[in-house]
mmCIF file of C-alpha atoms and ligand atoms in Angstrom:
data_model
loop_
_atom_site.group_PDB
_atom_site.id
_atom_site.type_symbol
_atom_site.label_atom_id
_atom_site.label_comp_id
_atom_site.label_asym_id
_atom_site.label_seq_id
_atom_site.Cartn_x
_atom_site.Cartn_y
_atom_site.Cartn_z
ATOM 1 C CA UNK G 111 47.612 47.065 -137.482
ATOM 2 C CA UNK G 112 45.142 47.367 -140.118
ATOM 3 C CA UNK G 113 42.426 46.627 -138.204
ATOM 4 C CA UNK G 114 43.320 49.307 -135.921
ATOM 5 C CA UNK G 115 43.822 51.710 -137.939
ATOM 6 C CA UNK G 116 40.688 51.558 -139.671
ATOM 7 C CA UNK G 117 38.764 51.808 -135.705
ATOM 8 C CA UNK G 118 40.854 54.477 -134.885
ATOM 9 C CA UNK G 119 39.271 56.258 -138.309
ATOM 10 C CA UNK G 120 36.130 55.734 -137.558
ATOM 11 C CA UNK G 121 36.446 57.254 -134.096
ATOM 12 C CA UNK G 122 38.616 59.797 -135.221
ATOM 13 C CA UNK G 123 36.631 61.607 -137.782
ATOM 14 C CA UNK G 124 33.816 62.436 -135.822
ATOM 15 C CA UNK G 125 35.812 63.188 -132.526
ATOM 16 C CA UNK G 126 37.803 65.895 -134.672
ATOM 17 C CA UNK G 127 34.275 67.242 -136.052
ATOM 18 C CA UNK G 128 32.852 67.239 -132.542
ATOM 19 C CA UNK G 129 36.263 69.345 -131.619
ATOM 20 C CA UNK G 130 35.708 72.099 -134.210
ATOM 21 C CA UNK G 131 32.159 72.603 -133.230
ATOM 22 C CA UNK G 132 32.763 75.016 -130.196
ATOM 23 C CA UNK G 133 35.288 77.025 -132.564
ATOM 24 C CA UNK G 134 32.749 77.456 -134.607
ATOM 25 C CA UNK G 135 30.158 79.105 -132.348
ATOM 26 C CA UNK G 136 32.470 80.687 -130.482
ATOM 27 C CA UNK G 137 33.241 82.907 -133.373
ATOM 28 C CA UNK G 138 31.768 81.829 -136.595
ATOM 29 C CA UNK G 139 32.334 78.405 -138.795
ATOM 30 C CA UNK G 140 35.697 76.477 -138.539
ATOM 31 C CA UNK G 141 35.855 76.900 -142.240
ATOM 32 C CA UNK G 142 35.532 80.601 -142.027
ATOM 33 C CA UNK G 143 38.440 80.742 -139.737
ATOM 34 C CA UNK G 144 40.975 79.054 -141.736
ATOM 35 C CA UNK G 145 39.691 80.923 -145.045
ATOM 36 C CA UNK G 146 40.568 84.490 -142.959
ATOM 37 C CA UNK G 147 44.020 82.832 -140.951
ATOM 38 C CA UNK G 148 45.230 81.902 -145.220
ATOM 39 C CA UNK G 149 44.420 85.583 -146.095
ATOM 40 C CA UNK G 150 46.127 86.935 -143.155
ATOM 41 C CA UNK G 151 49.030 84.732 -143.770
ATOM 42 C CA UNK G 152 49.471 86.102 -147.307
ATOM 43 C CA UNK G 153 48.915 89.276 -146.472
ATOM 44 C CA UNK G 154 52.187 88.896 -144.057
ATOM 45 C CA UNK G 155 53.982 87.800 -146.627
ATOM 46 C CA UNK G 156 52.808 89.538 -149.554
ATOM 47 C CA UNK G 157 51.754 93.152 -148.300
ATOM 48 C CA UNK G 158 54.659 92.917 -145.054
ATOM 49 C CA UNK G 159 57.734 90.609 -145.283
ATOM 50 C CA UNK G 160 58.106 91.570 -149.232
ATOM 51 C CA UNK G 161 58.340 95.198 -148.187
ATOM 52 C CA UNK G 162 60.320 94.832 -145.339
ATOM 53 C CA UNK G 163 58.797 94.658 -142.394
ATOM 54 C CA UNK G 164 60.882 92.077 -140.417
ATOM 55 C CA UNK G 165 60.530 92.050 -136.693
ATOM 56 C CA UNK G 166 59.088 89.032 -135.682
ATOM 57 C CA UNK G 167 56.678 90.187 -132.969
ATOM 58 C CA UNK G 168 55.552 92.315 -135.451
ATOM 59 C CA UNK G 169 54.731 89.686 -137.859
ATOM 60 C CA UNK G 170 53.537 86.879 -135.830
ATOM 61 C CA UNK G 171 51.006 89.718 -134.438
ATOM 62 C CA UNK G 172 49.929 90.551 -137.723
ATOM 63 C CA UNK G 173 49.360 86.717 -138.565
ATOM 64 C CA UNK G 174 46.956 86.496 -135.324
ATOM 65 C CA UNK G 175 45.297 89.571 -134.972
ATOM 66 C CA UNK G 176 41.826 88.971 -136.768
ATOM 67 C CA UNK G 177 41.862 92.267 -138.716
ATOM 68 C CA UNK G 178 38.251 91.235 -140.314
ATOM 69 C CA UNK G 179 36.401 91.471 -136.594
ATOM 70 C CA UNK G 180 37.595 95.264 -136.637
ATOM 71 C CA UNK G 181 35.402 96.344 -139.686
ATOM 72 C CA UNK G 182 31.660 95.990 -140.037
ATOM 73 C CA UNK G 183 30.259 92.651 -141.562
ATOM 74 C CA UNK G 184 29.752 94.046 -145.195
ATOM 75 C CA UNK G 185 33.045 94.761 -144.853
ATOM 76 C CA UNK G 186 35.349 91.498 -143.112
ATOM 77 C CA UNK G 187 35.886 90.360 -147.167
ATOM 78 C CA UNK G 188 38.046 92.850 -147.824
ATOM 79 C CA UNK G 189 39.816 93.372 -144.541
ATOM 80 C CA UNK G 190 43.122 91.714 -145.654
ATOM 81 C CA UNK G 191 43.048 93.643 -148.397
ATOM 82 C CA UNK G 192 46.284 96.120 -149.133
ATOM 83 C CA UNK G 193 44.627 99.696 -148.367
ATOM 84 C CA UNK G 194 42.959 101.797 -145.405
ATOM 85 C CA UNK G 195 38.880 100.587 -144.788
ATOM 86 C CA UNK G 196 36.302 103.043 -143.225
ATOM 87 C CA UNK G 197 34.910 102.276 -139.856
ATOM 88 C CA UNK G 198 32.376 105.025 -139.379
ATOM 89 C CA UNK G 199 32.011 108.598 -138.116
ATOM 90 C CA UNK G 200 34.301 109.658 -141.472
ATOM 91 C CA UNK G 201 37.506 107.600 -139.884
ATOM 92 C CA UNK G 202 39.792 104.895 -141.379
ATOM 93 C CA UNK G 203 41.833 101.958 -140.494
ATOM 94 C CA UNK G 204 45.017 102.328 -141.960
ATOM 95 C CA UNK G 205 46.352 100.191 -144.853
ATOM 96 C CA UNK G 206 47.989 96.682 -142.798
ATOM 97 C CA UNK G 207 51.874 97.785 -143.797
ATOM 98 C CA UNK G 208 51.236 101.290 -142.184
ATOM 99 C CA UNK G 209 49.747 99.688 -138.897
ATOM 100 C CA UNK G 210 52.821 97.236 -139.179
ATOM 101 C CA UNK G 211 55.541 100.045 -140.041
ATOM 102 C CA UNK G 212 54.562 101.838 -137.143
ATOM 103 C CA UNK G 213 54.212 98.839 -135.045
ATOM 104 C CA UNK G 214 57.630 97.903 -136.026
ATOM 105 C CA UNK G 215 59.240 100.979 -135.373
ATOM 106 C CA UNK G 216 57.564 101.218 -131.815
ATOM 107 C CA UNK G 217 59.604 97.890 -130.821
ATOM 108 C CA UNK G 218 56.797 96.228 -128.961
ATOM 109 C CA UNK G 219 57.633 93.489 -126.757
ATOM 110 C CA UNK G 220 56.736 92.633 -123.157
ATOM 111 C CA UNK G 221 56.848 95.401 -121.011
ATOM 112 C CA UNK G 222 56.905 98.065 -122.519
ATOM 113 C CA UNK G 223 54.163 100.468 -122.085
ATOM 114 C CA UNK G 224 52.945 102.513 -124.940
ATOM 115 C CA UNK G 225 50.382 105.152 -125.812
ATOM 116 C CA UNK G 226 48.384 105.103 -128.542
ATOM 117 C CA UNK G 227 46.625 108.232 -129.861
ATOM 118 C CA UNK G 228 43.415 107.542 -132.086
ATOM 119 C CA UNK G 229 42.116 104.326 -130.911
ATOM 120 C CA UNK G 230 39.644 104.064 -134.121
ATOM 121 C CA UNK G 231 38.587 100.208 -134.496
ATOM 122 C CA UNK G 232 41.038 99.160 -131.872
ATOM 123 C CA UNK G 233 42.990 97.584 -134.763
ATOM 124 C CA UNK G 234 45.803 99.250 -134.021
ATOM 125 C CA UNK G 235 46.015 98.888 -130.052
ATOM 126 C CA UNK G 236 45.202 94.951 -130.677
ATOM 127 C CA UNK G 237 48.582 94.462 -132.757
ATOM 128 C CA UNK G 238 50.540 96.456 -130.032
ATOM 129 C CA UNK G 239 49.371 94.372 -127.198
ATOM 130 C CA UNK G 240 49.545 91.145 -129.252
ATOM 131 C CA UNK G 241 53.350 91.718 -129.744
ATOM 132 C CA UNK G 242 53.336 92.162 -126.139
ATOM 133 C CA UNK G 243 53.077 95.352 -125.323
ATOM 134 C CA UNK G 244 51.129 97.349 -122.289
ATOM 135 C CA UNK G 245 48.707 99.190 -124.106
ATOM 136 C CA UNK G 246 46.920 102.515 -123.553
ATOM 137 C CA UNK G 247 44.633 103.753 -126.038
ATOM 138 C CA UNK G 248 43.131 107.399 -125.938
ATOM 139 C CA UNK G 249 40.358 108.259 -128.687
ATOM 140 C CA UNK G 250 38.298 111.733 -129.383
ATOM 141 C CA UNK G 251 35.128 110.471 -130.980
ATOM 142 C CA UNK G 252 33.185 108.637 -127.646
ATOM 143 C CA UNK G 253 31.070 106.040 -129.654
ATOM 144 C CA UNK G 254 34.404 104.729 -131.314
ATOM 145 C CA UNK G 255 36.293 104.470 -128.297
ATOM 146 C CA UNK G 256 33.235 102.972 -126.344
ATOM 147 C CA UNK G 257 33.188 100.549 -129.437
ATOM 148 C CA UNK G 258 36.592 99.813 -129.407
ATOM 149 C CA UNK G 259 36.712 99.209 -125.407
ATOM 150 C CA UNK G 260 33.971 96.041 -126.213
ATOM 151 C CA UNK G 261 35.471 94.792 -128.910
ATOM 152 C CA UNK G 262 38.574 94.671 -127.708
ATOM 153 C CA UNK G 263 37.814 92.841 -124.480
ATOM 154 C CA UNK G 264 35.551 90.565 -126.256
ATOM 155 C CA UNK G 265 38.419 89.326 -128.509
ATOM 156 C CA UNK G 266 40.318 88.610 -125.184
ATOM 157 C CA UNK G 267 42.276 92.043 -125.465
ATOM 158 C CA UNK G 268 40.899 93.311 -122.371
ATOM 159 C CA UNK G 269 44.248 94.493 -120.420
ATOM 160 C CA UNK G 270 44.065 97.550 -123.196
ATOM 161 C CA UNK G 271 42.921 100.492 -121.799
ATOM 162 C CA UNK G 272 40.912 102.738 -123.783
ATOM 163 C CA UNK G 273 39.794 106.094 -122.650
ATOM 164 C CA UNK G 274 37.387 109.139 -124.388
ATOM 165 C CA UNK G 275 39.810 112.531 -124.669
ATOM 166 C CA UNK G 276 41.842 114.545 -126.962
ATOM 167 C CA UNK G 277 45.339 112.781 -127.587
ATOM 168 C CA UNK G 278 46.860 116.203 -127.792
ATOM 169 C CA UNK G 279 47.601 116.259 -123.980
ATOM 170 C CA UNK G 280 48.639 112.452 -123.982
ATOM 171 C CA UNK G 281 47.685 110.265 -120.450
ATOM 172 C CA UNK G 282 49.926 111.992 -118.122
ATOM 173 C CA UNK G 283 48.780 109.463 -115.196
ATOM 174 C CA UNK G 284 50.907 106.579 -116.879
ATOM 175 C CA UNK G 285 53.522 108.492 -118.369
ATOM 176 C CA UNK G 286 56.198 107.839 -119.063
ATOM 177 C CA UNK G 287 55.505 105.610 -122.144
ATOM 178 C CA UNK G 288 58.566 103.588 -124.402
ATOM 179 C CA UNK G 289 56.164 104.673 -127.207
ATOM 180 C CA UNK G 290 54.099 106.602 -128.638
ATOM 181 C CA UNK G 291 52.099 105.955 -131.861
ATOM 182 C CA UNK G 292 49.537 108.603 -133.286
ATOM 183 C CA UNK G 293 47.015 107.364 -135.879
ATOM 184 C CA UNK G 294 45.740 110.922 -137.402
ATOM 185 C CA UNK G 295 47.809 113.372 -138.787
ATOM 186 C CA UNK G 296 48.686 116.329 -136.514
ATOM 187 C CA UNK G 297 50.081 120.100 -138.507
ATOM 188 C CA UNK G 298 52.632 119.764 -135.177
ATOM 189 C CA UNK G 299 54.500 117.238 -133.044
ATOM 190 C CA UNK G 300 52.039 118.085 -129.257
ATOM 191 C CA UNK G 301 54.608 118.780 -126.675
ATOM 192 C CA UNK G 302 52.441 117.580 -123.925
ATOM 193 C CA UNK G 303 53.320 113.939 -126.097
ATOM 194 C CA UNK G 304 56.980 114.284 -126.241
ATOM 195 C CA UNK G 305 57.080 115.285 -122.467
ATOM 196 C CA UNK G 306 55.497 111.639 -121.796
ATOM 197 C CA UNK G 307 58.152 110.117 -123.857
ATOM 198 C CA UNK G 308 60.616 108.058 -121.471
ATOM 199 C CA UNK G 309 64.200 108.637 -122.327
ATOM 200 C CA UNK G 310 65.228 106.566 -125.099
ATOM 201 C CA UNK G 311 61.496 106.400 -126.367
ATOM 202 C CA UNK G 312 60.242 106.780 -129.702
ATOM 203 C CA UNK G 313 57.020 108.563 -130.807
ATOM 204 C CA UNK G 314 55.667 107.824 -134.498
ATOM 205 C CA UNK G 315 53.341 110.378 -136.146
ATOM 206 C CA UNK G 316 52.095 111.419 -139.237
ATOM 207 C CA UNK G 317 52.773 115.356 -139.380
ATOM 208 C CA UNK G 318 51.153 117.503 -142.219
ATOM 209 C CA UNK G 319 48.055 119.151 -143.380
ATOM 210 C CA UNK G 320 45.024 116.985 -143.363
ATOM 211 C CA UNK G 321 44.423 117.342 -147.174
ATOM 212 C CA UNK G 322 47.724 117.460 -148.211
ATOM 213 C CA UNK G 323 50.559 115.122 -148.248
ATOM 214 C CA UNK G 324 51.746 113.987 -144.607
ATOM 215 C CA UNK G 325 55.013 112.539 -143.433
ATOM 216 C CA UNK G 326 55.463 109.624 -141.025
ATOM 217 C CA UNK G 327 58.515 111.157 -138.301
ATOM 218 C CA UNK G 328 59.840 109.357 -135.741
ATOM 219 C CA UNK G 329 60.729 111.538 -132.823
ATOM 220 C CA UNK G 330 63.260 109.965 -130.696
ATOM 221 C CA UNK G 331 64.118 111.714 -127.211
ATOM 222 C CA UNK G 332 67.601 110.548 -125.327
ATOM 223 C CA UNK G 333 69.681 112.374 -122.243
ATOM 224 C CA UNK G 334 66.888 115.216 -122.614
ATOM 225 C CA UNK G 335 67.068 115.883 -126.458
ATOM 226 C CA UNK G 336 64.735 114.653 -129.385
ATOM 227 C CA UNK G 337 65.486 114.241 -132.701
ATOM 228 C CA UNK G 338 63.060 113.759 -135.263
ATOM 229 C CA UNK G 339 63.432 112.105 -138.665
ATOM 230 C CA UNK G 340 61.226 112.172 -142.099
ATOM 231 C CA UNK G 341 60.465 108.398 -143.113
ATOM 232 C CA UNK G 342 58.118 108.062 -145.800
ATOM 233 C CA UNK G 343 54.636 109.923 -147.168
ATOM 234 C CA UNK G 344 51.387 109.307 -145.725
ATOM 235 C CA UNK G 345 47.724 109.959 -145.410
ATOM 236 C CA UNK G 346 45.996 109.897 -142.643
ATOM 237 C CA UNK G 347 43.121 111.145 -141.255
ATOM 238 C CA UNK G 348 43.092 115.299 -139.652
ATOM 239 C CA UNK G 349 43.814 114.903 -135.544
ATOM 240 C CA UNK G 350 40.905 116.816 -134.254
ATOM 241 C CA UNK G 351 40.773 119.058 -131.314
ATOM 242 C CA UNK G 352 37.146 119.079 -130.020
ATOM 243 C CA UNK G 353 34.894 116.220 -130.432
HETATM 244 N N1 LIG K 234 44.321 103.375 -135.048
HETATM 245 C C1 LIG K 234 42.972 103.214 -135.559
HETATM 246 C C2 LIG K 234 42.684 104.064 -136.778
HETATM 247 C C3 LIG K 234 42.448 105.377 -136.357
HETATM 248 S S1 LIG K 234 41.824 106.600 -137.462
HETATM 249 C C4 LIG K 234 42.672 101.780 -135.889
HETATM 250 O O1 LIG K 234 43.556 100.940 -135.789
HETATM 251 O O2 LIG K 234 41.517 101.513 -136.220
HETATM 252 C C5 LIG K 234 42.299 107.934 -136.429
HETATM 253 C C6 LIG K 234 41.504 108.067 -135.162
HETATM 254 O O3 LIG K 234 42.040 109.161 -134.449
HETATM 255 C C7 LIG K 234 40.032 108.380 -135.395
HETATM 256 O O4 LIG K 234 39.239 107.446 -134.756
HETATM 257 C C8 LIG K 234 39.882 109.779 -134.800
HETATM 258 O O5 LIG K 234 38.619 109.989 -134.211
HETATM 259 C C9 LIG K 234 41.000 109.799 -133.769
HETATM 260 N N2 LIG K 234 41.468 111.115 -133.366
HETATM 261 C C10 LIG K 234 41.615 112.225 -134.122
HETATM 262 N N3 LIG K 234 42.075 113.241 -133.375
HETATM 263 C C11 LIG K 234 42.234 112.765 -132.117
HETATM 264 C C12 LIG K 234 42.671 113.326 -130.888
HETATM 265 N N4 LIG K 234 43.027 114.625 -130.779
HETATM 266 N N5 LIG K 234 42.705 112.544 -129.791
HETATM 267 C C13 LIG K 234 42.336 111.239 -129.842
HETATM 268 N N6 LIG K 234 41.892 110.656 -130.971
HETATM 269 C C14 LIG K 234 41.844 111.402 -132.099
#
């Protein structure tokens, strides 16, 4: 038994090293992976589960997504950090409990198809459809969503569909949507948005004036009526109308 044990060691080591090497130009070192999968992890259950986030799609999602591919270089350090990062052309990617509150209270899971408004980084989209969800992504500033489109597809999220327009009138073609979330904050709930809203969807948006304080509403719409509800202050960035 000794004996084999110590060939089986010798064979071992290097076959695992030979194993990681792939990994590691697939999408850089082995090591660097497992340092950002440990920060991701703690962010779950530091900046997440210890506020309450507690769907488990929602979480494992979170755990997976790599959040530190979505922000430039200079910037992956801080990417699991617990606030909004910029990601050019004066926009932001929200603060990991926001993108997980609303993920939460979109319900993802398989099937269900959902709109989101302000594709950004694609950080956002990325969670939805790693919690299962059919994603469509709609974003106002071309060179973000053209970024977004690549990125996404090159991290293996390539059934999202990302498309340059204003958000305001929603994606009427694949209405109607489960859910709806909207990642800039609008002065009014866009009708055209809560006319794509199946019945017994649920939009989330931050509603407000872009330099003052926002709140996060959830609009629900059953048998033909919505109701909306205030759940907690945000800031987000202004939804624009012309690009
Ligand atoms: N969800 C993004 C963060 C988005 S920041 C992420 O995960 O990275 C908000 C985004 O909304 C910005 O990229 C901004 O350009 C976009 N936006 C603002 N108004 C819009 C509109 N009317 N239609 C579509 N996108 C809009």
């Amino acid at each position: 038994m000794k004996r084999i044990g110590h060939w089986w060691g010798r064979i071992a080591g290097p076959l695992l090293i030979w194993m990681l090497i792939p990994v590691g130009v697939a999408g850089g070192t082995a090591a660097e992976i497992d340092r950002y999968r440990e920060a991701r992890e703690r962010m779950v259950r530091t900046q997440l589960e210890a506020r309450g986030i507690d769907d488990r799609r929602t979480l494992q999602a979170m755990a997976e997504v790599p959040r530190h591919r979505f922000v430039s270089a200079g910037l992956a350090a801080k990417a699991y950090d617990d606030g909004p990062l910029p990601i050019g052309y004066g926009q932001t990617i929200s603060q990991p409990y926001i993108v997980a509150l609303m993920t939460e209270l979109a319900r993802p899971g398989p099937g269900r198809r959902m709109l989101e408004v302000g594709t950004g980084s694609g950080y956002q989209a990325a969670v939805l459809a790693e919690a299962g969800a059919e994603v469509y992504t709609l974003e106002i500033i071309p060179q973000l969503a053209e970024s977004a489109a690549k990125r996404l597809s090159a991290l293996g999220y390539d059934r999202v569909r990302v498309r340059t327009g204003d958000g305001y009138f929603g994606w009427n073609e694949h209405a109607p949507f489960d859910a709806i979330i909207v990642t800039a904050a609008a002065e009014f709930i866009p009708p055209p948005l809560v006319e794509q809203l199946k019945d017994g969807g649920r939009m989330i948006i931050p509603v407000g004036s872009p330099f003052f304080v926002q709140t996060l509403m959830l609009v629900e719409k059953r048998d033909g009526e919505t109701r909306t509800s205030s759940l907690l202050p945000v800031r987000f960035v202004p939804f624009r109308r012309t690009p």
